[in-house]
């Protein structure tokens, strides 16, 4: 359920596209080079840099990786939740660059690899086809979501799920006229927290 009274935005996320473009130019990389490394199209990178398209957290993470950075270098990510996440206490975040809203469900700790989110896709929202390391799981809670994996288009309704290797080309689209709410679990390091190191000197 959306919580409009607790909507949070990211510090430093203004002109996200401009910051990504500046980083790319500092490295002397072409749009084509970044797109190939990130597993997306050149046109998508161009639109993100011009703040025309809002990237998903996964595509933004892949772009940042291609730039030798992390999304946390471009804006302050949401704070790490406690181990137990209470629905009434969770914040609703507007994605960096706008376009969709999400709630962070999972925490992180030494050795953890999973990221759990409740994502709210508005009508017409599209996540461009991409390829990246890891795996993804989607479970539809409200509405209907169109998933395309390896060119196979599937419409997921309430209660439907899909789990796939993220190295397979995949895209997401809300083709309906209502907001779709989806539980998304993936293994990308979305928020820049070090899950491999223990406490200092420990």
PDB file of C-alpha atoms in Angstrom:
ATOM      1  CA  UNK A   1       0.000   0.000   0.000  1.00  0.00           C
ATOM      2  CA  UNK A   2       1.347   3.420  -0.920  1.00  0.00           C
ATOM      3  CA  UNK A   3       2.140   5.793   1.921  1.00  0.00           C
ATOM      4  CA  UNK A   4       1.968   9.301   0.380  1.00  0.00           C
ATOM      5  CA  UNK A   5       2.516  11.034   3.722  1.00  0.00           C
ATOM      6  CA  UNK A   6       5.921   9.403   4.192  1.00  0.00           C
ATOM      7  CA  UNK A   7       7.360   9.819   0.683  1.00  0.00           C
ATOM      8  CA  UNK A   8      11.126  10.296   0.837  1.00  0.00           C
ATOM      9  CA  UNK A   9      13.463  11.561  -1.849  1.00  0.00           C
ATOM     10  CA  UNK A  10      17.194  10.968  -2.141  1.00  0.00           C
ATOM     11  CA  UNK A  11      19.696  13.596  -1.100  1.00  0.00           C
ATOM     12  CA  UNK A  12      21.877  14.397  -4.085  1.00  0.00           C
ATOM     13  CA  UNK A  13      19.639  12.699  -6.680  1.00  0.00           C
ATOM     14  CA  UNK A  14      18.827  15.932  -8.520  1.00  0.00           C
ATOM     15  CA  UNK A  15      20.219  15.853 -12.067  1.00  0.00           C
ATOM     16  CA  UNK A  16      21.206  12.211 -11.708  1.00  0.00           C
ATOM     17  CA  UNK A  17      21.664  11.964 -15.464  1.00  0.00           C
ATOM     18  CA  UNK A  18      24.033  14.917 -15.509  1.00  0.00           C
ATOM     19  CA  UNK A  19      26.181  13.334 -12.799  1.00  0.00           C
ATOM     20  CA  UNK A  20      26.360  10.056 -14.710  1.00  0.00           C
ATOM     21  CA  UNK A  21      27.291  11.906 -17.914  1.00  0.00           C
ATOM     22  CA  UNK A  22      29.982  13.889 -16.101  1.00  0.00           C
ATOM     23  CA  UNK A  23      31.484  10.692 -14.680  1.00  0.00           C
ATOM     24  CA  UNK A  24      31.474   9.047 -18.121  1.00  0.00           C
ATOM     25  CA  UNK A  25      33.225  12.019 -19.712  1.00  0.00           C
ATOM     26  CA  UNK A  26      35.802  12.170 -16.925  1.00  0.00           C
ATOM     27  CA  UNK A  27      36.682   8.561 -17.742  1.00  0.00           C
ATOM     28  CA  UNK A  28      36.764   9.260 -21.477  1.00  0.00           C
ATOM     29  CA  UNK A  29      34.140   6.582 -22.180  1.00  0.00           C
ATOM     30  CA  UNK A  30      31.653   6.603 -25.040  1.00  0.00           C
ATOM     31  CA  UNK A  31      27.948   5.941 -24.656  1.00  0.00           C
ATOM     32  CA  UNK A  32      28.489   2.701 -26.541  1.00  0.00           C
ATOM     33  CA  UNK A  33      31.212   1.524 -24.164  1.00  0.00           C
ATOM     34  CA  UNK A  34      29.103   2.167 -21.061  1.00  0.00           C
ATOM     35  CA  UNK A  35      26.023   0.575 -22.622  1.00  0.00           C
ATOM     36  CA  UNK A  36      27.925  -2.573 -23.579  1.00  0.00           C
ATOM     37  CA  UNK A  37      29.437  -2.934 -20.104  1.00  0.00           C
ATOM     38  CA  UNK A  38      26.101  -2.249 -18.369  1.00  0.00           C
ATOM     39  CA  UNK A  39      24.142  -4.634 -20.587  1.00  0.00           C
ATOM     40  CA  UNK A  40      21.700  -1.991 -21.877  1.00  0.00           C
ATOM     41  CA  UNK A  41      21.297  -0.032 -25.114  1.00  0.00           C
ATOM     42  CA  UNK A  42      23.137   3.137 -26.097  1.00  0.00           C
ATOM     43  CA  UNK A  43      19.798   4.919 -26.516  1.00  0.00           C
ATOM     44  CA  UNK A  44      18.838   4.060 -22.954  1.00  0.00           C
ATOM     45  CA  UNK A  45      22.090   5.474 -21.550  1.00  0.00           C
ATOM     46  CA  UNK A  46      21.558   8.649 -23.574  1.00  0.00           C
ATOM     47  CA  UNK A  47      18.009   9.084 -22.271  1.00  0.00           C
ATOM     48  CA  UNK A  48      19.090   8.511 -18.665  1.00  0.00           C
ATOM     49  CA  UNK A  49      21.882  11.066 -19.000  1.00  0.00           C
ATOM     50  CA  UNK A  50      19.369  13.615 -20.308  1.00  0.00           C
ATOM     51  CA  UNK A  51      16.943  12.797 -17.474  1.00  0.00           C
ATOM     52  CA  UNK A  52      14.348  11.659 -20.003  1.00  0.00           C
ATOM     53  CA  UNK A  53      14.138   8.098 -18.693  1.00  0.00           C
ATOM     54  CA  UNK A  54      14.147   6.910 -15.086  1.00  0.00           C
ATOM     55  CA  UNK A  55      16.384   3.851 -14.657  1.00  0.00           C
ATOM     56  CA  UNK A  56      15.461   0.976 -12.385  1.00  0.00           C
ATOM     57  CA  UNK A  57      17.710   0.404  -9.391  1.00  0.00           C
ATOM     58  CA  UNK A  58      19.168  -2.627 -11.178  1.00  0.00           C
ATOM     59  CA  UNK A  59      19.958  -0.742 -14.398  1.00  0.00           C
ATOM     60  CA  UNK A  60      21.345   2.194 -12.431  1.00  0.00           C
ATOM     61  CA  UNK A  61      23.581  -0.180 -10.461  1.00  0.00           C
ATOM     62  CA  UNK A  62      24.826  -1.735 -13.705  1.00  0.00           C
ATOM     63  CA  UNK A  63      25.528   1.707 -15.181  1.00  0.00           C
ATOM     64  CA  UNK A  64      27.424   2.782 -12.081  1.00  0.00           C
ATOM     65  CA  UNK A  65      29.468  -0.435 -12.189  1.00  0.00           C
ATOM     66  CA  UNK A  66      30.357   0.309 -15.810  1.00  0.00           C
ATOM     67  CA  UNK A  67      31.602   3.708 -14.643  1.00  0.00           C
ATOM     68  CA  UNK A  68      33.748   2.184 -11.913  1.00  0.00           C
ATOM     69  CA  UNK A  69      31.437   3.571  -9.248  1.00  0.00           C
ATOM     70  CA  UNK A  70      28.364   2.684  -7.196  1.00  0.00           C
ATOM     71  CA  UNK A  71      24.956   4.328  -7.144  1.00  0.00           C
ATOM     72  CA  UNK A  72      25.796   5.498  -3.617  1.00  0.00           C
ATOM     73  CA  UNK A  73      28.407   7.762  -5.254  1.00  0.00           C
ATOM     74  CA  UNK A  74      25.622   9.692  -6.989  1.00  0.00           C
ATOM     75  CA  UNK A  75      23.063  10.011  -4.178  1.00  0.00           C
ATOM     76  CA  UNK A  76      22.517   8.956  -0.576  1.00  0.00           C
ATOM     77  CA  UNK A  77      20.703   5.575  -0.602  1.00  0.00           C
ATOM     78  CA  UNK A  78      17.976   4.688   1.912  1.00  0.00           C
ATOM     79  CA  UNK A  79      19.188   3.706   5.381  1.00  0.00           C
ATOM     80  CA  UNK A  80      19.569   0.034   6.208  1.00  0.00           C
ATOM     81  CA  UNK A  81      16.368  -1.304   7.819  1.00  0.00           C
ATOM     82  CA  UNK A  82      16.286  -3.315  10.998  1.00  0.00           C
ATOM     83  CA  UNK A  83      16.149  -7.096  10.769  1.00  0.00           C
ATOM     84  CA  UNK A  84      12.373  -6.979  11.259  1.00  0.00           C
ATOM     85  CA  UNK A  85      10.561  -4.622   8.892  1.00  0.00           C
ATOM     86  CA  UNK A  86       7.164  -3.351  10.095  1.00  0.00           C
ATOM     87  CA  UNK A  87       4.748  -2.221   7.388  1.00  0.00           C
ATOM     88  CA  UNK A  88       3.555   0.811   9.326  1.00  0.00           C
ATOM     89  CA  UNK A  89       7.138   1.979   9.958  1.00  0.00           C
ATOM     90  CA  UNK A  90       8.581   1.645   6.444  1.00  0.00           C
ATOM     91  CA  UNK A  91       9.302   4.676   4.327  1.00  0.00           C
ATOM     92  CA  UNK A  92       8.178   5.021   0.723  1.00  0.00           C
ATOM     93  CA  UNK A  93      10.976   6.282  -1.521  1.00  0.00           C
ATOM     94  CA  UNK A  94      10.727   8.053  -4.847  1.00  0.00           C
ATOM     95  CA  UNK A  95      13.356   6.420  -7.040  1.00  0.00           C
ATOM     96  CA  UNK A  96      16.424   8.437  -8.023  1.00  0.00           C
ATOM     97  CA  UNK A  97      15.377  10.368 -11.098  1.00  0.00           C
ATOM     98  CA  UNK A  98      11.706   9.666 -10.349  1.00  0.00           C
ATOM     99  CA  UNK A  99       9.547   7.267 -12.323  1.00  0.00           C
ATOM    100  CA  UNK A 100       8.585   4.732  -9.655  1.00  0.00           C
ATOM    101  CA  UNK A 101       8.381   4.310  -5.886  1.00  0.00           C
ATOM    102  CA  UNK A 102       9.693   1.554  -3.654  1.00  0.00           C
ATOM    103  CA  UNK A 103       9.964   0.335  -0.075  1.00  0.00           C
ATOM    104  CA  UNK A 104      13.121  -1.324   1.173  1.00  0.00           C
ATOM    105  CA  UNK A 105      12.331  -4.607   2.945  1.00  0.00           C
ATOM    106  CA  UNK A 106      15.676  -6.290   3.607  1.00  0.00           C
ATOM    107  CA  UNK A 107      18.612  -5.421   5.803  1.00  0.00           C
ATOM    108  CA  UNK A 108      22.244  -6.402   5.148  1.00  0.00           C
ATOM    109  CA  UNK A 109      24.900  -8.207   7.142  1.00  0.00           C
ATOM    110  CA  UNK A 110      28.173 -10.038   6.643  1.00  0.00           C
ATOM    111  CA  UNK A 111      27.682 -12.583   3.850  1.00  0.00           C
ATOM    112  CA  UNK A 112      24.176 -11.464   2.868  1.00  0.00           C
ATOM    113  CA  UNK A 113      23.395 -11.291  -0.852  1.00  0.00           C
ATOM    114  CA  UNK A 114      19.626 -10.705  -1.113  1.00  0.00           C
ATOM    115  CA  UNK A 115      17.839  -7.387  -1.607  1.00  0.00           C
ATOM    116  CA  UNK A 116      14.086  -7.338  -1.036  1.00  0.00           C
ATOM    117  CA  UNK A 117      11.928  -4.454  -2.251  1.00  0.00           C
ATOM    118  CA  UNK A 118       8.273  -3.601  -2.706  1.00  0.00           C
ATOM    119  CA  UNK A 119       8.228  -1.753  -6.020  1.00  0.00           C
ATOM    120  CA  UNK A 120       5.277   0.340  -7.206  1.00  0.00           C
ATOM    121  CA  UNK A 121       5.330   0.675 -11.016  1.00  0.00           C
ATOM    122  CA  UNK A 122       3.057   3.453 -12.356  1.00  0.00           C
ATOM    123  CA  UNK A 123       1.052   2.976 -15.563  1.00  0.00           C
ATOM    124  CA  UNK A 124       3.271   2.755 -18.621  1.00  0.00           C
ATOM    125  CA  UNK A 125       6.523   2.390 -16.707  1.00  0.00           C
ATOM    126  CA  UNK A 126       9.171   0.397 -18.578  1.00  0.00           C
ATOM    127  CA  UNK A 127      12.448  -1.157 -17.464  1.00  0.00           C
ATOM    128  CA  UNK A 128      14.553  -1.439 -20.597  1.00  0.00           C
ATOM    129  CA  UNK A 129      15.960  -4.831 -21.593  1.00  0.00           C
ATOM    130  CA  UNK A 130      19.220  -5.496 -19.803  1.00  0.00           C
ATOM    131  CA  UNK A 131      21.683  -8.223 -18.883  1.00  0.00           C
ATOM    132  CA  UNK A 132      23.704  -8.374 -15.657  1.00  0.00           C
ATOM    133  CA  UNK A 133      25.085 -10.831 -13.139  1.00  0.00           C
ATOM    134  CA  UNK A 134      22.880 -12.325 -10.433  1.00  0.00           C
ATOM    135  CA  UNK A 135      19.326 -13.579 -10.211  1.00  0.00           C
ATOM    136  CA  UNK A 136      15.894 -12.014  -9.761  1.00  0.00           C
ATOM    137  CA  UNK A 137      12.535 -13.005  -8.322  1.00  0.00           C
ATOM    138  CA  UNK A 138       9.262 -11.123  -8.899  1.00  0.00           C
ATOM    139  CA  UNK A 139       5.938 -11.763  -7.137  1.00  0.00           C
ATOM    140  CA  UNK A 140       2.932  -9.635  -8.115  1.00  0.00           C
ATOM    141  CA  UNK A 141       0.892  -8.310  -5.198  1.00  0.00           C
ATOM    142  CA  UNK A 142      -1.391  -5.867  -7.027  1.00  0.00           C
ATOM    143  CA  UNK A 143      -2.175  -5.435 -10.726  1.00  0.00           C
ATOM    144  CA  UNK A 144      -0.532  -7.139 -13.705  1.00  0.00           C
ATOM    145  CA  UNK A 145       3.095  -6.902 -14.826  1.00  0.00           C
ATOM    146  CA  UNK A 146       4.533  -7.843 -18.215  1.00  0.00           C
ATOM    147  CA  UNK A 147       7.897  -9.617 -18.051  1.00  0.00           C
ATOM    148  CA  UNK A 148       9.964 -10.475 -21.111  1.00  0.00           C
ATOM    149  CA  UNK A 149      12.837 -12.919 -20.574  1.00  0.00           C
ATOM    150  CA  UNK A 150      14.861 -14.242 -23.518  1.00  0.00           C
ATOM    151  CA  UNK A 151      12.248 -12.760 -25.833  1.00  0.00           C
ATOM    152  CA  UNK A 152       9.390 -14.663 -24.170  1.00  0.00           C
ATOM    153  CA  UNK A 153       6.642 -12.286 -23.031  1.00  0.00           C
ATOM    154  CA  UNK A 154       4.660 -13.268 -19.933  1.00  0.00           C
ATOM    155  CA  UNK A 155       1.919 -11.325 -18.142  1.00  0.00           C
ATOM    156  CA  UNK A 156       2.002 -11.952 -14.394  1.00  0.00           C
ATOM    157  CA  UNK A 157      -1.196 -11.398 -12.414  1.00  0.00           C
ATOM    158  CA  UNK A 158      -1.756 -11.226  -8.666  1.00  0.00           C
ATOM    159  CA  UNK A 159      -0.098 -14.202  -6.994  1.00  0.00           C
ATOM    160  CA  UNK A 160       2.049 -15.054 -10.027  1.00  0.00           C
ATOM    161  CA  UNK A 161       5.838 -15.112  -9.803  1.00  0.00           C
ATOM    162  CA  UNK A 162       8.934 -15.506 -11.951  1.00  0.00           C
ATOM    163  CA  UNK A 163      12.538 -16.381 -11.007  1.00  0.00           C
ATOM    164  CA  UNK A 164      15.368 -16.195 -13.524  1.00  0.00           C
ATOM    165  CA  UNK A 165      19.098 -15.807 -14.109  1.00  0.00           C
ATOM    166  CA  UNK A 166      19.792 -12.102 -14.701  1.00  0.00           C
ATOM    167  CA  UNK A 167      22.298 -12.965 -17.443  1.00  0.00           C
ATOM    168  CA  UNK A 168      19.280 -13.726 -19.625  1.00  0.00           C
ATOM    169  CA  UNK A 169      18.029 -10.590 -21.464  1.00  0.00           C
ATOM    170  CA  UNK A 170      15.022  -9.286 -19.534  1.00  0.00           C
ATOM    171  CA  UNK A 171      12.703  -6.307 -19.417  1.00  0.00           C
ATOM    172  CA  UNK A 172       9.672  -5.215 -17.395  1.00  0.00           C
ATOM    173  CA  UNK A 173       6.626  -3.157 -18.340  1.00  0.00           C
ATOM    174  CA  UNK A 174       3.403  -2.032 -16.719  1.00  0.00           C
ATOM    175  CA  UNK A 175       0.992  -2.056 -19.657  1.00  0.00           C
ATOM    176  CA  UNK A 176      -2.056  -1.343 -17.487  1.00  0.00           C
ATOM    177  CA  UNK A 177      -3.685   1.901 -16.371  1.00  0.00           C
ATOM    178  CA  UNK A 178      -3.082   1.280 -12.670  1.00  0.00           C
ATOM    179  CA  UNK A 179      -0.071   1.128 -10.372  1.00  0.00           C
ATOM    180  CA  UNK A 180       1.366  -2.383 -10.074  1.00  0.00           C
ATOM    181  CA  UNK A 181       2.918  -3.478  -6.774  1.00  0.00           C
ATOM    182  CA  UNK A 182       5.563  -6.190  -6.950  1.00  0.00           C
ATOM    183  CA  UNK A 183       7.799  -7.940  -4.447  1.00  0.00           C
ATOM    184  CA  UNK A 184      11.262  -7.974  -6.034  1.00  0.00           C
ATOM    185  CA  UNK A 185      14.207  -9.948  -4.643  1.00  0.00           C
ATOM    186  CA  UNK A 186      17.571  -9.805  -6.375  1.00  0.00           C
ATOM    187  CA  UNK A 187      21.257 -10.312  -5.682  1.00  0.00           C
ATOM    188  CA  UNK A 188      22.685  -7.012  -6.949  1.00  0.00           C
ATOM    189  CA  UNK A 189      24.427  -4.744  -4.443  1.00  0.00           C
ATOM    190  CA  UNK A 190      21.845  -1.993  -4.806  1.00  0.00           C
ATOM    191  CA  UNK A 191      22.721   0.163  -1.822  1.00  0.00           C
ATOM    192  CA  UNK A 192      26.504   0.011  -1.568  1.00  0.00           C
ATOM    193  CA  UNK A 193      26.731  -1.681   1.787  1.00  0.00           C
ATOM    194  CA  UNK A 194      29.731  -3.944   2.334  1.00  0.00           C
ATOM    195  CA  UNK A 195      28.341  -7.425   2.923  1.00  0.00           C
ATOM    196  CA  UNK A 196      31.751  -9.139   2.922  1.00  0.00           C
ATOM    197  CA  UNK A 197      33.569  -7.515   5.810  1.00  0.00           C
ATOM    198  CA  UNK A 198      32.926  -8.129   9.469  1.00  0.00           C
ATOM    199  CA  UNK A 199      33.355  -5.578  12.287  1.00  0.00           C
ATOM    200  CA  UNK A 200      36.649  -3.622  12.325  1.00  0.00           C
ATOM    201  CA  UNK A 201      39.498  -5.638  13.809  1.00  0.00           C
ATOM    202  CA  UNK A 202      37.124  -8.497  14.183  1.00  0.00           C
TER     203      UNK A 202
END
